[in-house]
mmCIF file with all atom_site columns, C-alpha atoms in Angstrom:
data_model
loop_
_atom_site.group_PDB
_atom_site.id
_atom_site.type_symbol
_atom_site.label_atom_id
_atom_site.label_alt_id
_atom_site.label_comp_id
_atom_site.label_asym_id
_atom_site.label_entity_id
_atom_site.label_seq_id
_atom_site.pdbx_PDB_ins_code
_atom_site.Cartn_x
_atom_site.Cartn_y
_atom_site.Cartn_z
_atom_site.occupancy
_atom_site.B_iso_or_equiv
_atom_site.pdbx_formal_charge
_atom_site.auth_seq_id
_atom_site.auth_comp_id
_atom_site.auth_asym_id
_atom_site.auth_atom_id
_atom_site.pdbx_PDB_model_num
ATOM 1   C CA . MET P 1 1   ? -17.357 40.489 -178.616 1.00 43.00 ? 1   MET P CA 1
ATOM 2   C CA . PRO P 1 2   ? -13.546 40.466 -179.003 1.00 48.00 ? 2   PRO P CA 1
ATOM 3   C CA . ALA P 1 3   ? -13.289 38.703 -182.369 1.00 68.00 ? 3   ALA P CA 1
ATOM 4   C CA . LYS P 1 4   ? -16.009 38.375 -184.928 1.00 89.00 ? 4   LYS P CA 1
ATOM 5   C CA . ILE P 1 5   ? -17.853 35.098 -184.589 1.00 94.00 ? 5   ILE P CA 1
ATOM 6   C CA . THR P 1 6   ? -18.526 33.475 -187.962 1.00 96.00 ? 6   THR P CA 1
ATOM 7   C CA . VAL P 1 7   ? -21.940 31.864 -188.382 1.00 97.00 ? 7   VAL P CA 1
ATOM 8   C CA . LEU P 1 8   ? -22.779 29.740 -191.403 1.00 98.00 ? 8   LEU P CA 1
ATOM 9   C CA . TYR P 1 9   ? -26.507 29.661 -192.159 1.00 98.00 ? 9   TYR P CA 1
ATOM 10  C CA . VAL P 1 10  ? -27.496 26.772 -194.431 1.00 98.00 ? 10  VAL P CA 1
ATOM 11  C CA . GLU P 1 11  ? -30.950 27.654 -195.764 1.00 97.00 ? 11  GLU P CA 1
ATOM 12  C CA . ASP P 1 12  ? -32.558 27.391 -199.200 1.00 96.00 ? 12  ASP P CA 1
ATOM 13  C CA . ASN P 1 13  ? -35.199 30.107 -198.592 1.00 95.00 ? 13  ASN P CA 1
ATOM 14  C CA . PRO P 1 14  ? -33.794 33.536 -199.560 1.00 97.00 ? 14  PRO P CA 1
ATOM 15  C CA . GLU P 1 15  ? -36.177 35.461 -197.270 1.00 96.00 ? 15  GLU P CA 1
ATOM 16  C CA . ASN P 1 16  ? -35.103 33.399 -194.248 1.00 95.00 ? 16  ASN P CA 1
ATOM 17  C CA . ARG P 1 17  ? -31.421 33.872 -195.135 1.00 96.00 ? 17  ARG P CA 1
ATOM 18  C CA . LEU P 1 18  ? -31.878 37.638 -195.394 1.00 97.00 ? 18  LEU P CA 1
ATOM 19  C CA . LEU P 1 19  ? -33.747 37.891 -192.083 1.00 96.00 ? 19  LEU P CA 1
ATOM 20  C CA . VAL P 1 20  ? -31.210 35.838 -190.116 1.00 97.00 ? 20  VAL P CA 1
ATOM 21  C CA . ARG P 1 21  ? -28.304 37.666 -191.774 1.00 97.00 ? 21  ARG P CA 1
ATOM 22  C CA . ARG P 1 22  ? -29.729 41.064 -190.778 1.00 97.00 ? 22  ARG P CA 1
ATOM 23  C CA . VAL P 1 23  ? -30.483 40.020 -187.204 1.00 97.00 ? 23  VAL P CA 1
ATOM 24  C CA . LEU P 1 24  ? -27.087 38.446 -186.585 1.00 97.00 ? 24  LEU P CA 1
ATOM 25  C CA . MET P 1 25  ? -25.044 41.120 -188.376 1.00 96.00 ? 25  MET P CA 1
ATOM 26  C CA . ALA P 1 26  ? -26.771 43.769 -186.254 1.00 96.00 ? 26  ALA P CA 1
ATOM 27  C CA . GLU P 1 27  ? -25.399 41.856 -183.229 1.00 95.00 ? 27  GLU P CA 1
ATOM 28  C CA . GLY P 1 28  ? -21.850 41.874 -184.623 1.00 95.00 ? 28  GLY P CA 1
ATOM 29  C CA . PHE P 1 29  ? -21.686 38.363 -186.068 1.00 96.00 ? 29  PHE P CA 1
ATOM 30  C CA . HIS P 1 30  ? -20.035 37.602 -189.416 1.00 96.00 ? 30  HIS P CA 1
ATOM 31  C CA . VAL P 1 31  ? -22.655 35.650 -191.398 1.00 97.00 ? 31  VAL P CA 1
ATOM 32  C CA . ILE P 1 32  ? -22.067 33.374 -194.365 1.00 97.00 ? 32  ILE P CA 1
ATOM 33  C CA . ASP P 1 33  ? -24.939 31.882 -196.357 1.00 95.00 ? 33  ASP P CA 1
ATOM 34  C CA . ALA P 1 34  ? -25.259 28.593 -198.169 1.00 97.00 ? 34  ALA P CA 1
ATOM 35  C CA . GLU P 1 35  ? -28.395 27.541 -200.004 1.00 96.00 ? 35  GLU P CA 1
ATOM 36  C CA . SER P 1 36  ? -27.449 23.892 -200.414 1.00 97.00 ? 36  SER P CA 1
ATOM 37  C CA . ALA P 1 37  ? -25.321 21.149 -198.888 1.00 96.00 ? 37  ALA P CA 1
ATOM 38  C CA . ALA P 1 38  ? -22.722 21.565 -201.635 1.00 96.00 ? 38  ALA P CA 1
ATOM 39  C CA . GLN P 1 39  ? -22.423 25.309 -200.958 1.00 97.00 ? 39  GLN P CA 1
ATOM 40  C CA . ALA P 1 40  ? -22.238 24.620 -197.212 1.00 97.00 ? 40  ALA P CA 1
ATOM 41  C CA . ILE P 1 41  ? -19.252 22.308 -197.635 1.00 96.00 ? 41  ILE P CA 1
ATOM 42  C CA . ILE P 1 42  ? -17.447 24.912 -199.743 1.00 97.00 ? 42  ILE P CA 1
ATOM 43  C CA . ALA P 1 43  ? -18.225 27.616 -197.148 1.00 97.00 ? 43  ALA P CA 1
ATOM 44  C CA . ILE P 1 44  ? -16.957 25.418 -194.304 1.00 96.00 ? 44  ILE P CA 1
ATOM 45  C CA . ASN P 1 45  ? -13.689 24.749 -196.106 1.00 95.00 ? 45  ASN P CA 1
ATOM 46  C CA . THR P 1 46  ? -13.273 28.434 -196.963 1.00 96.00 ? 46  THR P CA 1
ATOM 47  C CA . HIS P 1 47  ? -14.399 30.150 -193.748 1.00 94.00 ? 47  HIS P CA 1
ATOM 48  C CA . SER P 1 48  ? -14.124 27.699 -190.796 1.00 92.00 ? 48  SER P CA 1
ATOM 49  C CA . PRO P 1 49  ? -17.353 28.819 -189.096 1.00 96.00 ? 49  PRO P CA 1
ATOM 50  C CA . ASP P 1 50  ? -17.684 29.007 -185.317 1.00 95.00 ? 50  ASP P CA 1
ATOM 51  C CA . LEU P 1 51  ? -21.316 27.842 -185.476 1.00 97.00 ? 51  LEU P CA 1
ATOM 52  C CA . ILE P 1 52  ? -23.639 26.425 -188.137 1.00 98.00 ? 52  ILE P CA 1
ATOM 53  C CA . LEU P 1 53  ? -27.370 27.074 -188.343 1.00 98.00 ? 53  LEU P CA 1
ATOM 54  C CA . MET P 1 54  ? -28.816 24.166 -190.318 1.00 97.00 ? 54  MET P CA 1
ATOM 55  C CA . ASP P 1 55  ? -32.145 24.158 -192.108 1.00 95.00 ? 55  ASP P CA 1
ATOM 56  C CA . ILE P 1 56  ? -33.440 20.593 -192.131 1.00 93.00 ? 56  ILE P CA 1
ATOM 57  C CA . ASN P 1 57  ? -35.558 20.777 -195.303 1.00 91.00 ? 57  ASN P CA 1
ATOM 58  C CA . LEU P 1 58  ? -32.863 21.395 -197.895 1.00 93.00 ? 58  LEU P CA 1
ATOM 59  C CA . PRO P 1 59  ? -33.082 20.338 -201.544 1.00 89.00 ? 59  PRO P CA 1
ATOM 60  C CA . GLU P 1 60  ? -31.036 17.343 -202.733 1.00 91.00 ? 60  GLU P CA 1
ATOM 61  C CA . ILE P 1 61  ? -29.275 16.532 -199.427 1.00 95.00 ? 61  ILE P CA 1
ATOM 62  C CA . ASP P 1 62  ? -31.371 17.314 -196.339 1.00 94.00 ? 62  ASP P CA 1
ATOM 63  C CA . GLY P 1 63  ? -30.041 18.870 -193.152 1.00 95.00 ? 63  GLY P CA 1
ATOM 64  C CA . TYR P 1 64  ? -30.061 15.568 -191.263 1.00 95.00 ? 64  TYR P CA 1
ATOM 65  C CA . THR P 1 65  ? -27.796 13.925 -193.835 1.00 96.00 ? 65  THR P CA 1
ATOM 66  C CA . LEU P 1 66  ? -25.515 16.946 -194.150 1.00 97.00 ? 66  LEU P CA 1
ATOM 67  C CA . THR P 1 67  ? -25.136 17.180 -190.371 1.00 97.00 ? 67  THR P CA 1
ATOM 68  C CA . THR P 1 68  ? -24.279 13.476 -190.138 1.00 96.00 ? 68  THR P CA 1
ATOM 69  C CA . ARG P 1 69  ? -21.635 13.915 -192.866 1.00 96.00 ? 69  ARG P CA 1
ATOM 70  C CA . LEU P 1 70  ? -20.176 16.991 -191.189 1.00 96.00 ? 70  LEU P CA 1
ATOM 71  C CA . ARG P 1 71  ? -19.896 15.131 -187.880 1.00 96.00 ? 71  ARG P CA 1
ATOM 72  C CA . GLU P 1 72  ? -17.667 12.567 -189.617 1.00 95.00 ? 72  GLU P CA 1
ATOM 73  C CA . ASP P 1 73  ? -15.082 15.345 -190.197 1.00 94.00 ? 73  ASP P CA 1
ATOM 74  C CA . PRO P 1 74  ? -12.807 15.755 -187.137 1.00 94.00 ? 74  PRO P CA 1
ATOM 75  C CA . ARG P 1 75  ? -12.509 19.500 -187.862 1.00 91.00 ? 75  ARG P CA 1
ATOM 76  C CA . MET P 1 76  ? -16.219 19.813 -187.067 1.00 93.00 ? 76  MET P CA 1
ATOM 77  C CA . ASN P 1 77  ? -16.051 18.186 -183.591 1.00 88.00 ? 77  ASN P CA 1
ATOM 78  C CA . ASP P 1 78  ? -16.147 21.485 -181.692 1.00 90.00 ? 78  ASP P CA 1
ATOM 79  C CA . VAL P 1 79  ? -18.426 23.406 -184.057 1.00 95.00 ? 79  VAL P CA 1
ATOM 80  C CA . PRO P 1 80  ? -22.001 23.611 -182.796 1.00 96.00 ? 80  PRO P CA 1
ATOM 81  C CA . ILE P 1 81  ? -24.582 22.710 -185.420 1.00 97.00 ? 81  ILE P CA 1
ATOM 82  C CA . ILE P 1 82  ? -28.011 24.067 -184.563 1.00 97.00 ? 82  ILE P CA 1
ATOM 83  C CA . ALA P 1 83  ? -31.077 22.859 -186.445 1.00 95.00 ? 83  ALA P CA 1
ATOM 84  C CA . MET P 1 84  ? -33.422 25.649 -187.521 1.00 93.00 ? 84  MET P CA 1
ATOM 85  C CA . THR P 1 85  ? -36.633 24.120 -188.723 1.00 85.00 ? 85  THR P CA 1
ATOM 86  C CA . ALA P 1 86  ? -40.373 24.383 -188.938 1.00 83.00 ? 86  ALA P CA 1
ATOM 87  C CA . ASN P 1 87  ? -40.570 20.618 -188.326 1.00 68.00 ? 87  ASN P CA 1
ATOM 88  C CA . VAL P 1 88  ? -42.364 20.486 -184.986 1.00 68.00 ? 88  VAL P CA 1
ATOM 89  C CA . MET P 1 89  ? -43.949 17.061 -185.078 1.00 74.00 ? 89  MET P CA 1
ATOM 90  C CA . LYS P 1 90  ? -43.302 14.666 -182.235 1.00 78.00 ? 90  LYS P CA 1
ATOM 91  C CA . GLY P 1 91  ? -39.816 13.206 -182.633 1.00 81.00 ? 91  GLY P CA 1
ATOM 92  C CA . ASP P 1 92  ? -38.447 15.927 -184.952 1.00 82.00 ? 92  ASP P CA 1
ATOM 93  C CA . ARG P 1 93  ? -36.274 17.495 -182.245 1.00 82.00 ? 93  ARG P CA 1
ATOM 94  C CA . GLU P 1 94  ? -34.904 14.091 -181.258 1.00 87.00 ? 94  GLU P CA 1
ATOM 95  C CA . ARG P 1 95  ? -34.150 13.266 -184.887 1.00 90.00 ? 95  ARG P CA 1
ATOM 96  C CA . THR P 1 96  ? -32.068 16.447 -185.266 1.00 91.00 ? 96  THR P CA 1
ATOM 97  C CA . LEU P 1 97  ? -30.078 15.552 -182.146 1.00 90.00 ? 97  LEU P CA 1
ATOM 98  C CA . GLU P 1 98  ? -29.554 11.979 -183.376 1.00 93.00 ? 98  GLU P CA 1
ATOM 99  C CA . ALA P 1 99  ? -28.187 13.361 -186.664 1.00 94.00 ? 99  ALA P CA 1
ATOM 100 C CA . GLY P 1 100 ? -25.542 15.267 -184.702 1.00 95.00 ? 100 GLY P CA 1
ATOM 101 C CA . CYS P 1 101 ? -27.103 18.669 -184.079 1.00 95.00 ? 101 CYS P CA 1
ATOM 102 C CA . ASP P 1 102 ? -26.247 20.299 -180.759 1.00 94.00 ? 102 ASP P CA 1
ATOM 103 C CA . GLY P 1 103 ? -29.531 22.137 -180.474 1.00 92.00 ? 103 GLY P CA 1
ATOM 104 C CA . TYR P 1 104 ? -32.781 23.077 -182.110 1.00 90.00 ? 104 TYR P CA 1
ATOM 105 C CA . ILE P 1 105 ? -34.392 26.429 -182.897 1.00 93.00 ? 105 ILE P CA 1
ATOM 106 C CA . GLN P 1 106 ? -37.978 26.345 -184.087 1.00 89.00 ? 106 GLN P CA 1
ATOM 107 C CA . LYS P 1 107 ? -39.148 28.446 -187.043 1.00 90.00 ? 107 LYS P CA 1
ATOM 108 C CA . PRO P 1 108 ? -40.506 30.977 -187.290 1.00 91.00 ? 108 PRO P CA 1
ATOM 109 C CA . ILE P 1 109 ? -37.572 32.350 -185.356 1.00 92.00 ? 109 ILE P CA 1
ATOM 110 C CA . ASP P 1 110 ? -37.932 34.944 -182.628 1.00 94.00 ? 110 ASP P CA 1
ATOM 111 C CA . VAL P 1 111 ? -35.648 37.736 -183.903 1.00 94.00 ? 111 VAL P CA 1
ATOM 112 C CA . ASP P 1 112 ? -35.293 39.176 -180.397 1.00 95.00 ? 112 ASP P CA 1
ATOM 113 C CA . LEU P 1 113 ? -34.237 35.823 -178.937 1.00 95.00 ? 113 LEU P CA 1
ATOM 114 C CA . LEU P 1 114 ? -32.019 34.483 -181.762 1.00 96.00 ? 114 LEU P CA 1
ATOM 115 C CA . PRO P 1 115 ? -28.761 36.320 -180.877 1.00 95.00 ? 115 PRO P CA 1
ATOM 116 C CA . GLU P 1 116 ? -29.084 35.206 -177.241 1.00 94.00 ? 116 GLU P CA 1
ATOM 117 C CA . GLN P 1 117 ? -29.643 31.604 -178.373 1.00 94.00 ? 117 GLN P CA 1
ATOM 118 C CA . ILE P 1 118 ? -26.517 31.752 -180.567 1.00 94.00 ? 118 ILE P CA 1
ATOM 119 C CA . HIS P 1 119 ? -24.420 33.144 -177.698 1.00 93.00 ? 119 HIS P CA 1
ATOM 120 C CA . ARG P 1 120 ? -25.671 30.381 -175.393 1.00 93.00 ? 120 ARG P CA 1
ATOM 121 C CA . PHE P 1 121 ? -24.714 27.624 -177.842 1.00 91.00 ? 121 PHE P CA 1
ATOM 122 C CA . LEU P 1 122 ? -21.264 29.178 -178.374 1.00 91.00 ? 122 LEU P CA 1
ATOM 123 C CA . LYS P 1 123 ? -20.633 29.442 -174.629 1.00 89.00 ? 123 LYS P CA 1
ATOM 124 C CA . GLU P 1 124 ? -21.633 25.798 -174.099 1.00 85.00 ? 124 GLU P CA 1
ATOM 125 C CA . VAL P 1 125 ? -18.749 24.671 -176.328 1.00 79.00 ? 125 VAL P CA 1
ATOM 126 C CA . GLY P 1 126 ? -16.286 27.353 -175.220 1.00 79.00 ? 126 GLY P CA 1
ATOM 127 C CA . ARG P 1 127 ? -16.162 29.159 -178.558 1.00 74.00 ? 127 ARG P CA 1
ATOM 128 C CA . GLU P 1 128 ? -17.036 32.517 -177.042 1.00 70.00 ? 128 GLU P CA 1
#
C-alpha cells in the first residue's frame, strides 16, 4: 500500500470501534473513529477520509440520514460509504443503498474478510 488509506469508522459502540480499528490498523490502514454524526462531520472536515464505514443505528442522527447529508456535499462524491449494520431484515440492504451507501457489510463482521472488503470497495472507485 503506497500511501496510508484513511478510513473513518462511524460507530457508537466502543467495542466495535476497537475491534475494527485493530483489524484495519494491522492491515496498514489509518483509522479514525467517530461515535456520532456530529463527530463524523468534524472528522471528515479534518481528515478527508478515503472511505467511510457507517453504522446505521447511531444515536440522534442515524446512519441513513447522515449518509444522505454527506452525499449532498460534492467533496464526498468519490468517497465510498459502506454501511456496517446488524440490520438484516428484508429491505435493509436496499435502504442503505437508497440513502447513498456504496455497499453493505453485515455485523457481526468477519475480521478475516473485512480488509479484503475494504480494498475491493476502494478499487471500485479508483482510490487504491
